[in-house]
Amino acid sequence: MDKHLCSQFFFLGLLLVLSTTFFPIVSASHFTTLKPNEEAKEISHENEVAALLKWKASLDNKCQLLLSSWATTTNTNAISNPCNNNWFGIGCNKAGRVAYLNLTSCDIRGTLRNLNFSSLNHLLRLELYNNSLYGTIPSNIGNLSKLYYLELGSNFLSGPIPPEIGLLANMWFFSIYHNNITGHVPQQIGLMRELVTLDLGFNSITGMIPSTIFGNLSDLYFLSFPKNELRGYIPSSIGNLTKLEILYLYKNRLSGPIPEEIGMLKSIRDLELFDNHLTGHIPSSIGNLSNLTILLLRLNNLTGRIPEEFGMLNSLYDIDLGVNNLEGDIPSSIGNLEQLTYLALYENNLTGNILIILKNCTNLYRIDLRGNKFSENISETFGINLNLDYIDLSDNRFHGELDATWGVCRGLTGFKISNNYISGNIPGELGGAYQLQVLDLSSNQLMGIIPRTFDNFMELLELRLNDNRLLGDIPLIIGKLSKLLSLNLARNNLSGLIPTQIGDCKELVDLNLSQNALDGNIPFQIGEMNALETLDLSYNRLIGELPWQLGELKSFQVMKISHNEISGSIPSSFSQCLSLISVNISYNQLEGALPNIPAFQKGPFEAFRNNKGLCGDVAGLKACPRVNRGNKKRDTKLIILPMLGGIVFLIVALLLTSLTYRRSARIESRNHQSGDLFSVWSFDGKMVYEEIIKATEDFNSNHCIGVGGNGSVFKAKMPNGQLVAVKKLHTPETIGLSNLIEGFRNEIRALTEIRHRNIVKLYGFCSHALHSFLVYEFLEGGSLLDMLSKDEKAMEFKWITRISILKDVANALAYMHHDCSPPIIHRDISSKNVLLDTGNRGHVSDFGSAKFLNPHSSNWTAFAGTYGYAAPELAYTMEVNEKCDVYSFGVLALEVIMGKHPSDFISYIFSTSSASMLKSLDHKMLKDVLDKRISSPSIEVAEKVLLVTKLAISCVHSTPQFRPTMKQVSVQLSRKISTSKGLSFVTIGEPLAS
Ligand SMILES: *[C@@H]1O[C@H](CO)[C@@H](O)[C@H](O)[C@H]1NC(C)=O
Ligand SMILES: *[C@@H]1O[C@H](CO)[C@@H](O)[C@H](O)[C@H]1NC(C)=O
C-alpha cells in the first residue's frame, strides 16, 4: 500500500520567504506572439499549497494514500509547508518555494487540468514519467517560466502540444514520449533554444517536422520522433544540428531523399530512419560521419548502389539497409569495417562477391543477406568466422558445396541458405556447430544422406532440409533433437520407415515428411507429440491404420495424409479432436464413417475422394448405413487394466471428480438415488455404458478375469471387435465426497493425460446407480504375477525378458516421479499391477490410488498399498513420498529375480543392522537366490542380474533417504556394465558402482 517508489526531496532551507520575483513573458519576433493564460502575478506560498492540494484532491482515490504527506498540519489553522514537512515527491529552492515535483512511476491517475501551473511558477523540474495521466497538456503550462526539465513520458495524454510550450525558454529537456499526442508539432517549439533533448516519439503526431527545430535548436543532442505519422521531406537544414548524436525518425511517413547535408552531422552516432518512404540514393556524404556506429535505413524505397564511401565509416557496428531497392555490386570497401558486427542487406537487388569481401570483418556476429542476387561459389570462402552467431544467405544464387569448415562455427545458432544452388552432400562436420537452433538448407540440390552427426544439435528448434535430393532413411537420431519445433523433410527421396523415435521430439509443432518414398505404418508415437499442430505425410507409401493416438492430440489442426495406402476406419478418437481445422485423407484405402467434427463434416469432397469406403454427409460420399445407437462408438478403443489395489472411496472420488470436471454444472443437482447415468470422458458415454453391459452380459462371471479388494475386472469385446478391460467397482455410492471432488480435480486430469509407453492408459469411466466402472487399455499378456506364479509360464520367462520388464517399470516410475509436475506417486506397485503386452513389454497399471504430491499442501494419505510391497515406514508415518514406490519396486525386482515373493529374504535383511546385513550378504552367493525354474544366466546376463539385485536391495533399505531415486535406478538399469567376473565370484554385498 505505501508504495514509496518516489524519491523524496528534502527541505533545502529553513527560511520561508515570500517571493516577490516577477517573471516577464517570453516572446519572440517571428513566432505567433504567446501570452500566458493568466496575468503573472505575485504568487503566495499559500497559493502553492492550495494548488498542490487541489490537484491531489482531483486524482484517483488510490493516489491519496501515496500522497498522504501532502496535507495541512494537524494544528488546524497552520499553513503546511511542502518544504519542511517533507511532502512526498516535492523539493524546494533556497527561498522555500516548490521547485521540483517528481512523481515518477507513482501510479498517479488523473489529469493535469487541475494542476494550477500559475501558482507553481517557481518549478524548475516537473517529472511525471510513467503514470496514468490522461487528458490534454493544458496551455497554462506556459506559466512555468523557469522550468528547464519537463518529463511527461509514458502516460495517456492526448490532444496537441500547446503552442504555449514555446514560452518555456529555459527548457533543455522536453519529453512526451509514449503518449497519445496528436496534431502538428507547433512552430513555437523552436523557441526553446536551450533544448538538448527533445523526445516526441511514440505518439500520433501528424504534419511535417517544423523547420524551426532545425533552424534554431542548434544545441540538440537527442532528437527523437519515432513512431508518429509525420510526413514530408527531411529538410536540408538538418545539417545545422552539428551537436546531434542521436536522431530517431523511424516509423513515420517521411518521403523524399536523405539530404546530402546529413553528412554535416559530425557528432552523429546513431542514425535511425527506417520504416519511412524515403527515396533516392544513399548520399555519399554519409562517409563523413566518422562517429557513426548505428545506421538503420531498412524499409524505405532507396535505390542505387551502396556508396564506396561506406568504407570510411570506421566506427560502424550495426548497419541495416534491408528491404530497399539497392542494386549493383557491393563495394569492396565494406571489408574495411573492422567493427562491423551486424550486417543486414536483405531484400535488395545487390550483386557481387560479398562473402570474400566480408572475410576480414572478423567481428561479424549476425549477417542477413537473404533475397539478393549474390552469386558466389560458397565453397571457396567464408565459414571460419568463429564469432558468427547467425547467417542467412537464403534466396540468392550462391552455388558450390557446403564446406566442412562451417562446423567450426561453434557459436552459430542460425544457418539458413535455403533456395540457392548448393550441391553435393551435407558435410557431417556441420555437426560441430552444435549450438544451432535453426538449420535451413531447403530448396537446393543437396544429395546423399542426412548426416548422423546431426544428433549433436541438441538445441535445434527448426530443421528444414526439404526440396533437395536427399536419400536413405530418416535417421533414428532424429529423436535426440528433443527441442525441435519444426521438421520439414518434404520433397526428397527419403525411404524406409518413419522412425518411432520421432515421438521423442515432444515439442514438435510442425512435421512435414510429404512427397518422399516412406513406407510402413504411421508410428503411433506421432500421436504422443502433444504439441503437434500440423502433420503432412502425404504422397508416400504408408500403410496400416491411422493410429488412435493421433485423434487425441490436443492442438492438432491440420492433417494431410493423402496419397498413401492407409486402411481401416478413422479412429473414433478423432470425434473429439475439435481443434482440427483441415484434413486431407484422399487417395487411401480408408473406410467407414467420417468422424462427427467440422473438419470432416464440413470438408470438401476432394479431401476424402478415392478411398475404399468412406461414408458420411459430405456431398459426393455415400451416406452411412443407419446403425443402432450401440454401434455408434464402433471405434472406441478402450482398454482396461485390472485394478486390484486402491481404495474404494478414492476411486469413487475420482469418478465424481471426473464427472464434475466435465460437467460441473450438473453435479450440483445430481441425484445419487436416481437411475441417471452420469459418466465419462467421451460424450456418448451412455452408449459405452450400454455396450459394455451388453458385452459383459451384464457383468456375467464368464467374462470376469480377476477379482480384487474393491472391484472385479472384466474383459469386454466392443461391437467393433476391440477389447477393453473394465473394472467394476463393488460399492459405488454412499460416500459424501463433495469436498474431495475439488481436491482431486487436478489429479484426475493428470491421470487421464499420462502418456507413456510403459503406463496402462485410463480411458474413462461410467457411473450409474447400478454399476460403476473404469475403462482401461486391455493388454493380452496378463500380469507379471500370473507369469511368475505359473511354472510353465515362468519357465518361458527368460532373464533378458525379466530384466527388460523391470526396466519398463523403472522407466514408468521415473517418468511419474521426475517428469510430471507435481510428481505422481503410484503407491501400489506390485506384480499384480504390472501387465504385459504380447511383446512382453511391461506396463504399469492401476493409478486409481495414485496421489499427487504437492509439497506445499497438507498430505492427505491413507494406506493404499498391497501388503508385502508397502514400505515399512507407512506403518508409523502418514508421509507418502516417492521413496515408498522405490521400496515397492525393490520388492518387485527381487520377486522377478527370485521367482516368488521375497518376504523371507527381506525379513532376513531387516533382522540385521544394515552394516551386518551387508557383511553377512557377502557370503550369500547370488546363485542361491535366483529363480531355479530357469537355467542360470550366461556371464554377461549375470552381470545385469547382479546389478538388478543390488539395486533392488538398495531400494528396500529401511531408511527412505538411503534408497535411490527411480531416476537413478532407471539410469543404472540402462547403463552398459562391464565386469570380467563370472557369476560365482560375484556377491550381493558388493557396493553399487555409482
Ligand atoms: C525522480 O524520481 C525517480 C524515481 O524515484 C528517480 O529515478 C529520479 O532520479 C528522480 N529525479 C530526480 C531529479 O531526482
Ligand atoms: C491511445 O488511444 C487509444 C484509443 O484512442 C488507446 O487504445 C491506446 O491504448 C492509447 N495509447 C496510449 C499509449 O495511451
Short mmCIF file of N, CA, C and O in Angstrom, two decimals, residues 92-143:
data_model
loop_
_atom_site.label_atom_id
_atom_site.label_comp_id
_atom_site.label_asym_id
_atom_site.label_seq_id
_atom_site.Cartn_x
_atom_site.Cartn_y
_atom_site.Cartn_z
N CYS A 92 12.26 21.85 -2.82
CA CYS A 92 12.12 23.31 -2.79
C CYS A 92 13.44 24.00 -3.09
O CYS A 92 14.50 23.40 -2.96
N ASN A 93 13.33 25.23 -3.43
CA ASN A 93 14.55 26.02 -3.62
C ASN A 93 14.93 26.68 -2.30
O ASN A 93 14.24 26.51 -1.28
N LYS A 94 16.02 27.41 -2.33
CA LYS A 94 16.50 28.02 -1.08
C LYS A 94 15.51 29.00 -0.49
O LYS A 94 15.44 29.19 0.71
N ALA A 95 14.72 29.55 -1.39
CA ALA A 95 13.73 30.51 -0.91
C ALA A 95 12.49 29.82 -0.36
O ALA A 95 11.52 30.47 0.00
N GLY A 96 12.52 28.49 -0.33
CA GLY A 96 11.39 27.78 0.24
C GLY A 96 10.19 27.71 -0.69
O GLY A 96 9.06 27.60 -0.23
N ARG A 97 10.45 27.78 -1.94
CA ARG A 97 9.35 27.66 -2.90
C ARG A 97 9.47 26.33 -3.63
O ARG A 97 10.58 25.83 -3.85
N VAL A 98 8.32 25.80 -4.01
CA VAL A 98 8.32 24.48 -4.66
C VAL A 98 9.03 24.58 -6.02
O VAL A 98 8.59 25.31 -6.90
N ALA A 99 10.16 23.86 -6.14
CA ALA A 99 10.95 23.94 -7.37
C ALA A 99 10.99 22.61 -8.11
O ALA A 99 11.26 22.57 -9.30
N TYR A 100 10.72 21.54 -7.39
CA TYR A 100 10.79 20.22 -8.01
C TYR A 100 9.55 19.42 -7.68
O TYR A 100 9.13 19.36 -6.53
N LEU A 101 8.99 18.81 -8.68
CA LEU A 101 7.87 17.89 -8.46
C LEU A 101 8.21 16.62 -9.21
O LEU A 101 8.29 16.62 -10.43
N ASN A 102 8.46 15.57 -8.46
CA ASN A 102 8.88 14.31 -9.09
C ASN A 102 7.99 13.18 -8.60
O ASN A 102 8.11 12.71 -7.49
N LEU A 103 7.08 12.75 -9.44
CA LEU A 103 6.22 11.61 -9.10
C LEU A 103 6.42 10.51 -10.15
O LEU A 103 5.46 9.89 -10.62
N THR A 104 7.67 10.28 -10.52
CA THR A 104 7.98 9.25 -11.49
C THR A 104 7.47 7.89 -11.03
O THR A 104 7.66 7.51 -9.89
N SER A 105 6.78 7.19 -11.92
CA SER A 105 6.29 5.83 -11.66
C SER A 105 5.53 5.70 -10.35
O SER A 105 5.76 4.80 -9.56
N CYS A 106 4.64 6.63 -10.08
CA CYS A 106 3.89 6.58 -8.82
C CYS A 106 2.46 6.12 -9.00
O CYS A 106 1.66 6.18 -8.06
N ASP A 107 2.12 5.68 -10.22
CA ASP A 107 0.77 5.20 -10.44
C ASP A 107 -0.27 6.30 -10.20
O ASP A 107 -1.36 6.05 -9.67
N ILE A 108 0.10 7.51 -10.54
CA ILE A 108 -0.83 8.64 -10.42
C ILE A 108 -1.84 8.58 -11.55
O ILE A 108 -1.46 8.43 -12.71
N ARG A 109 -3.10 8.66 -11.21
CA ARG A 109 -4.15 8.62 -12.23
C ARG A 109 -4.96 9.91 -12.13
O ARG A 109 -5.47 10.22 -11.06
N GLY A 110 -5.03 10.63 -13.22
CA GLY A 110 -5.77 11.89 -13.20
C GLY A 110 -5.35 12.76 -14.37
O GLY A 110 -4.71 12.28 -15.30
N THR A 111 -5.72 14.02 -14.30
CA THR A 111 -5.40 14.92 -15.40
C THR A 111 -4.46 16.02 -14.90
O THR A 111 -4.23 16.17 -13.70
N LEU A 112 -3.94 16.80 -15.83
CA LEU A 112 -3.11 17.96 -15.47
C LEU A 112 -3.97 19.21 -15.36
O LEU A 112 -3.52 20.26 -14.93
N ARG A 113 -5.23 19.06 -15.78
CA ARG A 113 -6.10 20.24 -15.85
C ARG A 113 -6.23 20.92 -14.49
O ARG A 113 -6.27 22.13 -14.38
N ASN A 114 -6.26 20.10 -13.45
CA ASN A 114 -6.46 20.66 -12.11
C ASN A 114 -5.18 21.07 -11.41
O ASN A 114 -5.19 21.39 -10.23
N LEU A 115 -4.08 20.98 -12.12
CA LEU A 115 -2.83 21.44 -11.52
C LEU A 115 -2.64 22.89 -11.97
O LEU A 115 -2.40 23.16 -13.14
N ASN A 116 -2.78 23.78 -11.02
CA ASN A 116 -2.74 25.21 -11.37
C ASN A 116 -1.30 25.68 -11.52
O ASN A 116 -0.64 26.07 -10.56
N PHE A 117 -0.83 25.60 -12.78
CA PHE A 117 0.57 25.94 -13.03
C PHE A 117 0.89 27.39 -12.67
O PHE A 117 2.00 27.72 -12.29
N SER A 118 -0.11 28.26 -12.77
CA SER A 118 0.14 29.68 -12.47
C SER A 118 0.61 29.87 -11.04
O SER A 118 1.34 30.81 -10.73
N SER A 119 0.18 28.95 -10.17
CA SER A 119 0.58 29.07 -8.76
C SER A 119 1.90 28.37 -8.47
O SER A 119 2.34 28.35 -7.33
N LEU A 120 2.46 27.73 -9.48
CA LEU A 120 3.68 26.96 -9.23
C LEU A 120 4.82 27.47 -10.09
O LEU A 120 5.62 26.70 -10.61
N ASN A 121 4.90 28.76 -10.24
CA ASN A 121 5.82 29.26 -11.25
C ASN A 121 7.28 29.33 -10.80
O ASN A 121 8.10 29.90 -11.47
N HIS A 122 7.59 28.69 -9.66
CA HIS A 122 9.00 28.52 -9.32
C HIS A 122 9.53 27.15 -9.73
O HIS A 122 10.69 26.84 -9.50
N LEU A 123 8.65 26.35 -10.31
CA LEU A 123 9.05 24.98 -10.70
C LEU A 123 10.21 25.01 -11.69
O LEU A 123 10.17 25.73 -12.68
N LEU A 124 11.21 24.18 -11.41
CA LEU A 124 12.33 24.01 -12.33
C LEU A 124 12.21 22.67 -13.07
O LEU A 124 12.50 22.57 -14.24
N ARG A 125 11.83 21.66 -12.30
CA ARG A 125 11.71 20.33 -12.90
C ARG A 125 10.35 19.77 -12.59
O ARG A 125 9.91 19.76 -11.45
N LEU A 126 9.71 19.23 -13.62
CA LEU A 126 8.43 18.56 -13.43
C LEU A 126 8.56 17.18 -14.05
O LEU A 126 8.72 17.04 -15.25
N GLU A 127 8.54 16.17 -13.20
CA GLU A 127 8.74 14.80 -13.68
C GLU A 127 7.55 13.93 -13.30
O GLU A 127 7.34 13.62 -12.15
N LEU A 128 6.79 13.57 -14.31
CA LEU A 128 5.60 12.74 -14.08
C LEU A 128 5.65 11.50 -14.96
O LEU A 128 4.61 10.92 -15.33
N TYR A 129 6.85 11.06 -15.27
CA TYR A 129 7.05 9.93 -16.16
C TYR A 129 6.37 8.67 -15.63
O TYR A 129 6.38 8.39 -14.44
N ASN A 130 5.79 7.94 -16.56
CA ASN A 130 5.24 6.60 -16.26
C ASN A 130 4.16 6.62 -15.18
O ASN A 130 4.27 6.02 -14.13
N ASN A 131 3.10 7.36 -15.47
CA ASN A 131 1.91 7.35 -14.64
C ASN A 131 0.71 7.12 -15.53
O ASN A 131 0.88 6.64 -16.66
N SER A 132 -0.46 7.42 -15.03
CA SER A 132 -1.65 7.23 -15.86
C SER A 132 -2.37 8.56 -16.03
O SER A 132 -3.58 8.66 -15.83
N LEU A 133 -1.61 9.57 -16.39
CA LEU A 133 -2.22 10.87 -16.64
C LEU A 133 -2.93 10.84 -17.98
O LEU A 133 -2.41 10.31 -18.95
N TYR A 134 -4.13 11.43 -18.00
CA TYR A 134 -4.86 11.49 -19.27
C TYR A 134 -5.33 12.91 -19.49
O TYR A 134 -5.01 13.83 -18.72
N GLY A 135 -6.07 13.11 -20.57
CA GLY A 135 -6.48 14.48 -20.90
C GLY A 135 -5.34 15.20 -21.63
O GLY A 135 -4.33 14.59 -21.98
N THR A 136 -5.52 16.48 -21.80
CA THR A 136 -4.57 17.22 -22.63
C THR A 136 -3.48 17.88 -21.77
O THR A 136 -3.58 17.92 -20.55
N ILE A 137 -2.47 18.37 -22.47
CA ILE A 137 -1.46 19.18 -21.80
C ILE A 137 -2.02 20.60 -21.78
O ILE A 137 -2.22 21.20 -22.83
N PRO A 138 -2.34 21.16 -20.59
CA PRO A 138 -3.00 22.47 -20.57
C PRO A 138 -2.07 23.58 -21.07
O PRO A 138 -0.85 23.52 -20.86
N SER A 139 -2.67 24.56 -21.72
CA SER A 139 -1.83 25.61 -22.30
C SER A 139 -1.20 26.49 -21.22
O SER A 139 -0.15 27.10 -21.45
N ASN A 140 -1.76 26.48 -20.02
CA ASN A 140 -1.14 27.32 -18.98
C ASN A 140 0.17 26.73 -18.48
O ASN A 140 0.82 27.28 -17.60
N ILE A 141 0.58 25.63 -19.05
CA ILE A 141 1.91 25.11 -18.73
C ILE A 141 2.96 26.16 -19.09
O ILE A 141 4.06 26.18 -18.55
N GLY A 142 2.57 27.06 -20.00
CA GLY A 142 3.46 28.16 -20.39
C GLY A 142 3.78 29.09 -19.24
O GLY A 142 4.71 29.90 -19.33
N ASN A 143 3.03 28.98 -18.13
CA ASN A 143 3.31 29.83 -16.97
C ASN A 143 4.53 29.37 -16.18
O ASN A 143 5.01 30.09 -15.31
#
